[in-house]
Amino acid sequence: MDPIYEYYGNIHMHTTHSDGTATFHELVEAAAGVGLDYVYVTDHNVLVRDKEEGYRNGVLTLVGQEVHDEDREPPGSHLLCLGVQEDLTPLAKDPQALIDGVRAQGGLPFLAHPIEEYTDLIPDHYDWLDWDVTGYVGVELWNYMSRFRGYATSKWRALVLGFFPHYFTTGPLAAMLAKWDALTQERPVVALGGTDVHGKVYRLGIIRRRFLPYDHCARALNTHILTREPFQGPGGAPRLPWSDPRVAHDRALVLEALAAGHCWIGYDLVAPTRGFRFWAEQEGGRQALMGDTLQAAEGAVTFHVTVPDTGEIRLLRNGRVVSLARGRELHRLELEPGVYRVEVWKKRWGAPRGWIFSNPIYVR
Ligand SMILES: [Zn+2]
Ligand SMILES: [Zn+2]
């Protein structure tokens, strides 16, 4: 393969510019402490790129926004707008216009937490409500915070959740995986993982607990990207503003990787997923990374998976497992067209955990 560079970071984060509890400074400190390469901050209905974006503390700190219609009843249809220059909140009332507006700015629209569970204790939910829209780049397959809603079936469980979140979560919602598999039958749809970190403090009687704080989220769920060029920043500079050409270069690399689906979701709290690779080789020498498309007529395709630690590696075609291996690698020759993707599951804390979710390689 050509040289490939890997970077990882948190996507979908909130700060005190909207309803998060950390300032940018605190958020970046938590990210730097964990060693993240980048963060993508998306505060609600506000765009603070010019003020906050840049290299900070060695972390590429990118700023988009999460836009929704505040008057909508029932609420829903939150859109992550990455790579935009101007606030798109004025278009919030019309999801298709909003998506088109993001694209018109060269940005990437992703549907945030498209399917959410809820309980009597936490009845609020903010699903995507407008499935007839077109033109979005992808979906937030796994929203880390949202995934906990369905587990909070009682005050007691909510309390345990606050202290031992890792004990509960096992991966994206099955309904969301099925929805994504259906969408990718029609066209490429990129999946990313978002933490939706807010770091809010909850109270139950005399107990106060900060739920899913920033440093925990930085460790937990990341989107790893593959690029053909290395990042240029920070080059020893403590801080570079958003307008610095090195920031522009590295921002473009992140956006290109996300747009192309050259990325996977790593539940890094289970074990680091750095070094995971999923690629395909076709008769005649063509190669494909996750996110790429091959033509079935041009020959049989061999899929390769390597994993940085042992796990149960599942190769899926159109949402169904076609090959399974336990260990660190899987190799499989396939003749049929289809949408091929990989899940790796790993036992941790007494249960199988969804550890890695790749983007698909499309064989049309
Ligand atoms: Zn949201
Ligand atoms: Zn959010």
Coordinates of N, CA and C in Angstrom, one line a residue, residues 165-284:
P165 N -19.8 3.6 33.6 CA -20.5 3.6 32.2 C -20.0 2.5 31.4
H166 N -18.7 2.1 31.5 CA -18.1 1.1 30.6 C -18.8 -0.3 30.8
Y167 N -19.4 -0.4 32.0 CA -20.0 -1.7 32.3 C -21.3 -1.9 31.4
F168 N -21.9 -0.8 31.0 CA -23.1 -0.9 30.2 C -23.0 -1.0 28.7
T169 N -22.1 -0.1 28.2 CA -22.2 0.1 26.8 C -21.5 -1.0 26.0
T170 N -22.1 -1.4 24.9 CA -21.6 -2.6 24.2 C -21.4 -2.3 22.7
G171 N -21.7 -1.1 22.3 CA -21.6 -0.8 20.8 C -22.7 0.1 20.3
P172 N -22.8 0.4 19.0 CA -23.9 1.2 18.5 C -25.2 0.4 18.7
L173 N -26.3 1.2 18.6 CA -27.6 0.5 18.6 C -27.8 -0.4 17.4
A174 N -28.3 -1.6 17.6 CA -28.6 -2.5 16.5 C -29.4 -1.9 15.4
A175 N -30.4 -1.1 15.9 CA -31.3 -0.5 14.9 C -30.6 0.5 14.0
M176 N -29.5 1.2 14.6 CA -28.8 2.1 13.8 C -27.9 1.4 12.8
L177 N -27.3 0.3 13.3 CA -26.5 -0.5 12.3 C -27.3 -1.0 11.2
A178 N -28.5 -1.4 11.5 CA -29.4 -1.9 10.4 C -29.8 -0.8 9.5
K179 N -30.1 0.4 10.0 CA -30.4 1.6 9.2 C -29.3 1.9 8.3
W180 N -28.1 2.0 8.8 CA -26.9 2.3 8.1 C -26.7 1.3 6.9
D181 N -26.8 0.0 7.3 CA -26.6 -1.0 6.2 C -27.7 -0.8 5.1
A182 N -28.9 -0.4 5.5 CA -29.9 -0.2 4.4 C -29.5 1.0 3.6
L183 N -29.0 2.1 4.2 CA -28.7 3.3 3.5 C -27.5 3.0 2.5
T184 N -26.5 2.2 2.9 CA -25.3 2.0 2.1 C -25.7 1.1 0.9
Q185 N -26.8 0.5 0.9 CA -27.2 -0.3 -0.3 C -27.5 0.7 -1.5
E186 N -27.9 1.9 -1.1 CA -28.2 2.9 -2.2 C -27.0 3.7 -2.6
R187 N -26.2 4.1 -1.7 CA -25.0 4.9 -2.0 C -24.1 4.9 -0.9
P188 N -22.8 5.3 -1.1 CA -21.9 5.4 0.1 C -22.4 6.3 1.2
V189 N -22.4 5.9 2.4 CA -22.8 6.7 3.5 C -21.7 6.5 4.6
V190 N -21.0 7.5 4.9 CA -19.9 7.4 5.9 C -20.4 7.3 7.3
A191 N -19.8 6.5 8.1 CA -20.1 6.4 9.5 C -19.0 7.0 10.3
L192 N -19.4 7.8 11.3 CA -18.4 8.3 12.3 C -18.9 8.0 13.7
G193 N -18.0 8.1 14.7 CA -18.4 8.0 16.1 C -18.3 9.3 16.7
G194 N -19.3 9.7 17.5 CA -19.3 11.0 18.2 C -19.4 10.8 19.7
T195 N -18.7 11.6 20.5 CA -18.9 11.4 21.9 C -20.0 12.2 22.5
D196 N -20.3 13.4 21.8 CA -21.4 14.3 22.3 C -21.1 14.7 23.7
V197 N -19.9 14.9 24.0 CA -19.5 15.2 25.4 C -20.0 16.5 25.9
H198 N -20.6 16.6 27.0 CA -21.1 17.8 27.7 C -20.5 17.9 29.1
G199 N -20.1 16.8 29.7 CA -19.5 16.8 31.0 C -20.5 17.4 32.1
K200 N -21.8 17.1 32.0 CA -22.7 17.7 32.9 C -22.7 17.0 34.3
V201 N -23.0 17.7 35.3 CA -23.1 17.2 36.7 C -24.6 16.8 37.0
Y202 N -24.8 15.6 37.4 CA -26.1 15.2 37.8 C -26.2 14.9 39.3
R203 N -27.3 15.1 39.8 CA -27.5 14.9 41.3 C -28.6 13.9 41.5
L204 N -28.3 13.0 42.5 CA -29.3 12.1 42.9 C -29.2 12.1 44.5
G205 N -30.2 12.7 45.1 CA -30.0 12.9 46.6 C -28.8 13.7 46.9
I206 N -27.9 13.1 47.8 CA -26.7 13.8 48.2 C -25.6 13.5 47.2
I207 N -25.8 12.7 46.2 CA -24.7 12.3 45.3 C -24.6 13.2 44.1
R208 N -23.5 13.8 43.9 CA -23.2 14.6 42.7 C -22.2 13.8 41.9
R209 N -22.4 13.8 40.6 CA -21.5 13.0 39.7 C -21.4 13.7 38.3
R210 N -20.3 13.9 37.9 CA -20.1 14.5 36.5 C -20.2 13.3 35.6
F211 N -21.1 13.3 34.7 CA -21.4 12.1 33.8 C -20.5 12.2 32.5
L212 N -19.8 11.2 32.2 CA -18.9 11.2 31.0 C -18.1 12.4 30.9
P213 N -17.2 12.7 31.8 CA -16.3 13.9 31.7 C -15.4 13.9 30.4
Y214 N -14.8 15.0 30.1 CA -14.1 15.2 28.9 C -12.9 14.2 28.7
D215 N -12.2 14.0 29.8 CA -11.0 13.1 29.7 C -11.5 11.6 29.5
H216 N -12.6 11.3 30.1 CA -13.2 9.9 29.9 C -13.6 9.8 28.4
C217 N -14.3 10.7 27.9 CA -14.7 10.7 26.5 C -13.5 10.6 25.5
A218 N -12.5 11.4 25.8 CA -11.3 11.4 24.9 C -10.7 10.0 24.9
R219 N -10.8 9.3 26.0 CA -10.3 7.9 26.0 C -11.2 6.9 25.4
A220 N -12.5 7.2 25.3 CA -13.5 6.2 25.0 C -13.8 5.9 23.6
L221 N -14.3 6.9 22.9 CA -14.8 6.6 21.5 C -14.2 7.6 20.5
N222 N -13.4 7.1 19.6 CA -12.7 8.0 18.7 C -13.0 7.6 17.2
T223 N -12.8 8.6 16.3 CA -12.9 8.3 14.9 C -11.4 8.4 14.4
H224 N -10.9 7.2 13.9 CA -9.5 7.2 13.4 C -9.6 7.4 11.9
I225 N -8.7 8.3 11.4 CA -8.7 8.6 10.0 C -7.4 8.1 9.4
L226 N -7.4 7.8 8.1 CA -6.3 7.5 7.3 C -6.0 8.6 6.2
T227 N -4.8 9.0 6.1 CA -4.5 10.1 5.2 C -3.3 9.7 4.3
R228 N -3.1 10.2 3.2 CA -2.0 9.9 2.3 C -0.8 10.8 2.6
E229 N -1.0 11.9 3.4 CA 0.0 12.8 3.7 C 0.0 13.0 5.2
P230 N 1.2 13.4 5.8 CA 1.2 13.7 7.2 C 0.6 15.1 7.6
F231 N 0.2 15.2 8.8 CA -0.1 16.6 9.3 C 1.1 17.5 9.2
Q232 N 0.9 18.7 9.0 CA 2.1 19.7 9.0 C 2.3 20.4 10.3
G233 N 1.2 20.5 11.1 CA 1.4 21.2 12.4 C 1.7 20.2 13.5
P234 N 2.0 20.7 14.7 CA 2.1 22.1 15.1 C 3.5 22.6 14.9
G235 N 4.5 21.7 14.6 CA 5.8 22.2 14.3 C 6.5 22.9 15.4
G236 N 6.1 22.5 16.6 CA 6.8 23.2 17.8 C 6.1 24.4 18.2
A237 N 5.2 25.0 17.4 CA 4.5 26.2 17.8 C 3.5 25.9 18.9
P238 N 3.4 26.6 20.0 CA 2.4 26.3 21.0 C 1.0 26.5 20.5
R239 N 0.8 27.4 19.6 CA -0.5 27.7 19.2 C -0.5 28.3 17.8
L240 N -1.4 27.8 16.9 CA -1.5 28.3 15.6 C -3.0 28.7 15.4
P241 N -3.3 29.8 14.8 CA -4.7 30.2 14.6 C -5.3 29.5 13.4
W242 N -6.6 29.6 13.3 CA -7.3 28.9 12.3 C -6.8 29.3 10.9
S243 N -6.3 30.5 10.8 CA -6.0 31.0 9.4 C -4.6 30.6 9.0
D244 N -3.8 29.9 9.9 CA -2.5 29.5 9.5 C -2.5 28.4 8.4
P245 N -1.7 28.5 7.4 CA -1.8 27.5 6.3 C -1.6 26.1 6.8
R246 N -0.8 25.8 7.9 CA -0.7 24.5 8.4 C -2.0 23.9 8.9
V247 N -2.7 24.8 9.6 CA -4.0 24.4 10.1 C -5.0 24.1 8.9
A248 N -4.9 24.9 7.9 CA -5.8 24.7 6.7 C -5.4 23.4 6.0
H249 N -4.1 23.1 6.0 CA -3.7 21.8 5.3 C -4.2 20.6 6.1
D250 N -4.0 20.7 7.4 CA -4.4 19.5 8.2 C -5.9 19.4 8.4
R251 N -6.6 20.5 8.4 CA -8.1 20.5 8.4 C -8.6 19.8 7.1
A252 N -7.9 20.1 6.0 CA -8.3 19.5 4.7 C -8.1 18.0 4.7
L253 N -7.0 17.6 5.3 CA -6.7 16.1 5.4 C -7.8 15.4 6.2
V254 N -8.3 16.0 7.3 CA -9.3 15.4 8.2 C -10.6 15.4 7.4
L255 N -11.0 16.5 6.7 CA -12.2 16.5 6.0 C -12.2 15.6 4.8
E256 N -11.1 15.5 4.1 CA -11.0 14.6 3.0 C -11.2 13.1 3.4
A257 N -10.5 12.8 4.6 CA -10.6 11.4 5.1 C -12.1 11.1 5.5
L258 N -12.7 12.0 6.1 CA -14.1 11.8 6.6 C -15.0 11.7 5.4
A259 N -14.8 12.6 4.4 CA -15.7 12.6 3.2 C -15.6 11.3 2.4
A260 N -14.4 10.7 2.4 CA -14.1 9.5 1.6 C -14.4 8.3 2.4
G261 N -14.7 8.4 3.7 CA -14.9 7.2 4.5 C -13.7 6.4 4.8
H262 N -12.5 7.1 4.7 CA -11.3 6.5 5.1 C -11.1 6.6 6.6
C263 N -12.0 5.9 7.3 CA -12.0 6.1 8.8 C -12.8 5.0 9.4
W264 N -12.5 4.8 10.7 CA -13.2 3.8 11.5 C -13.5 4.3 12.9
I265 N -14.5 3.7 13.5 CA -14.8 4.0 14.9 C -14.1 3.1 15.8
G266 N -13.4 3.6 16.7 CA -12.6 2.8 17.7 C -13.1 3.1 19.1
Y267 N -13.6 2.0 19.7 CA -13.9 2.1 21.2 C -12.7 1.9 21.9
D268 N -11.8 2.9 22.0 CA -10.5 2.8 22.5 C -10.4 2.5 24.0
L269 N -11.5 2.7 24.7 CA -11.5 2.4 26.1 C -11.3 0.9 26.4
V270 N -11.8 0.1 25.4 CA -11.6 -1.4 25.6 C -10.2 -1.8 25.4
A271 N -9.5 -1.2 24.4 CA -8.1 -1.4 24.1 C -7.8 -0.4 22.9
P272 N -6.6 0.1 22.8 CA -6.3 1.0 21.7 C -6.6 0.3 20.4
T273 N -7.2 1.0 19.4 CA -7.5 0.5 18.1 C -6.5 1.0 17.1
R274 N -5.5 1.8 17.5 CA -4.5 2.3 16.6 C -3.8 1.2 15.8
G275 N -3.7 1.3 14.5 CA -3.1 0.2 13.7 C -4.0 -0.7 13.1
F276 N -5.3 -0.6 13.4 CA -6.3 -1.4 12.7 C -6.3 -1.1 11.2
R277 N -6.4 -2.1 10.3 CA -6.5 -1.8 8.9 C -7.5 -2.8 8.2
F278 N -8.2 -2.2 7.3 CA -9.1 -3.0 6.5 C -9.0 -2.6 5.0
W279 N -8.5 -3.5 4.1 CA -8.3 -3.1 2.8 C -8.6 -4.2 1.9
A280 N -8.7 -4.0 0.6 CA -9.0 -5.0 -0.4 C -8.1 -4.9 -1.6
E281 N -7.8 -6.1 -2.1 CA -7.0 -6.2 -3.3 C -7.8 -6.9 -4.4
Q282 N -7.7 -6.4 -5.6 CA -8.5 -7.0 -6.7 C -7.6 -7.6 -7.7
E283 N -8.0 -8.7 -8.3 CA -7.2 -9.2 -9.5 C -6.9 -8.1 -10.4
G284 N -5.6 -8.1 -10.8 CA -5.2 -7.0 -11.6 C -4.4 -5.9 -10.8

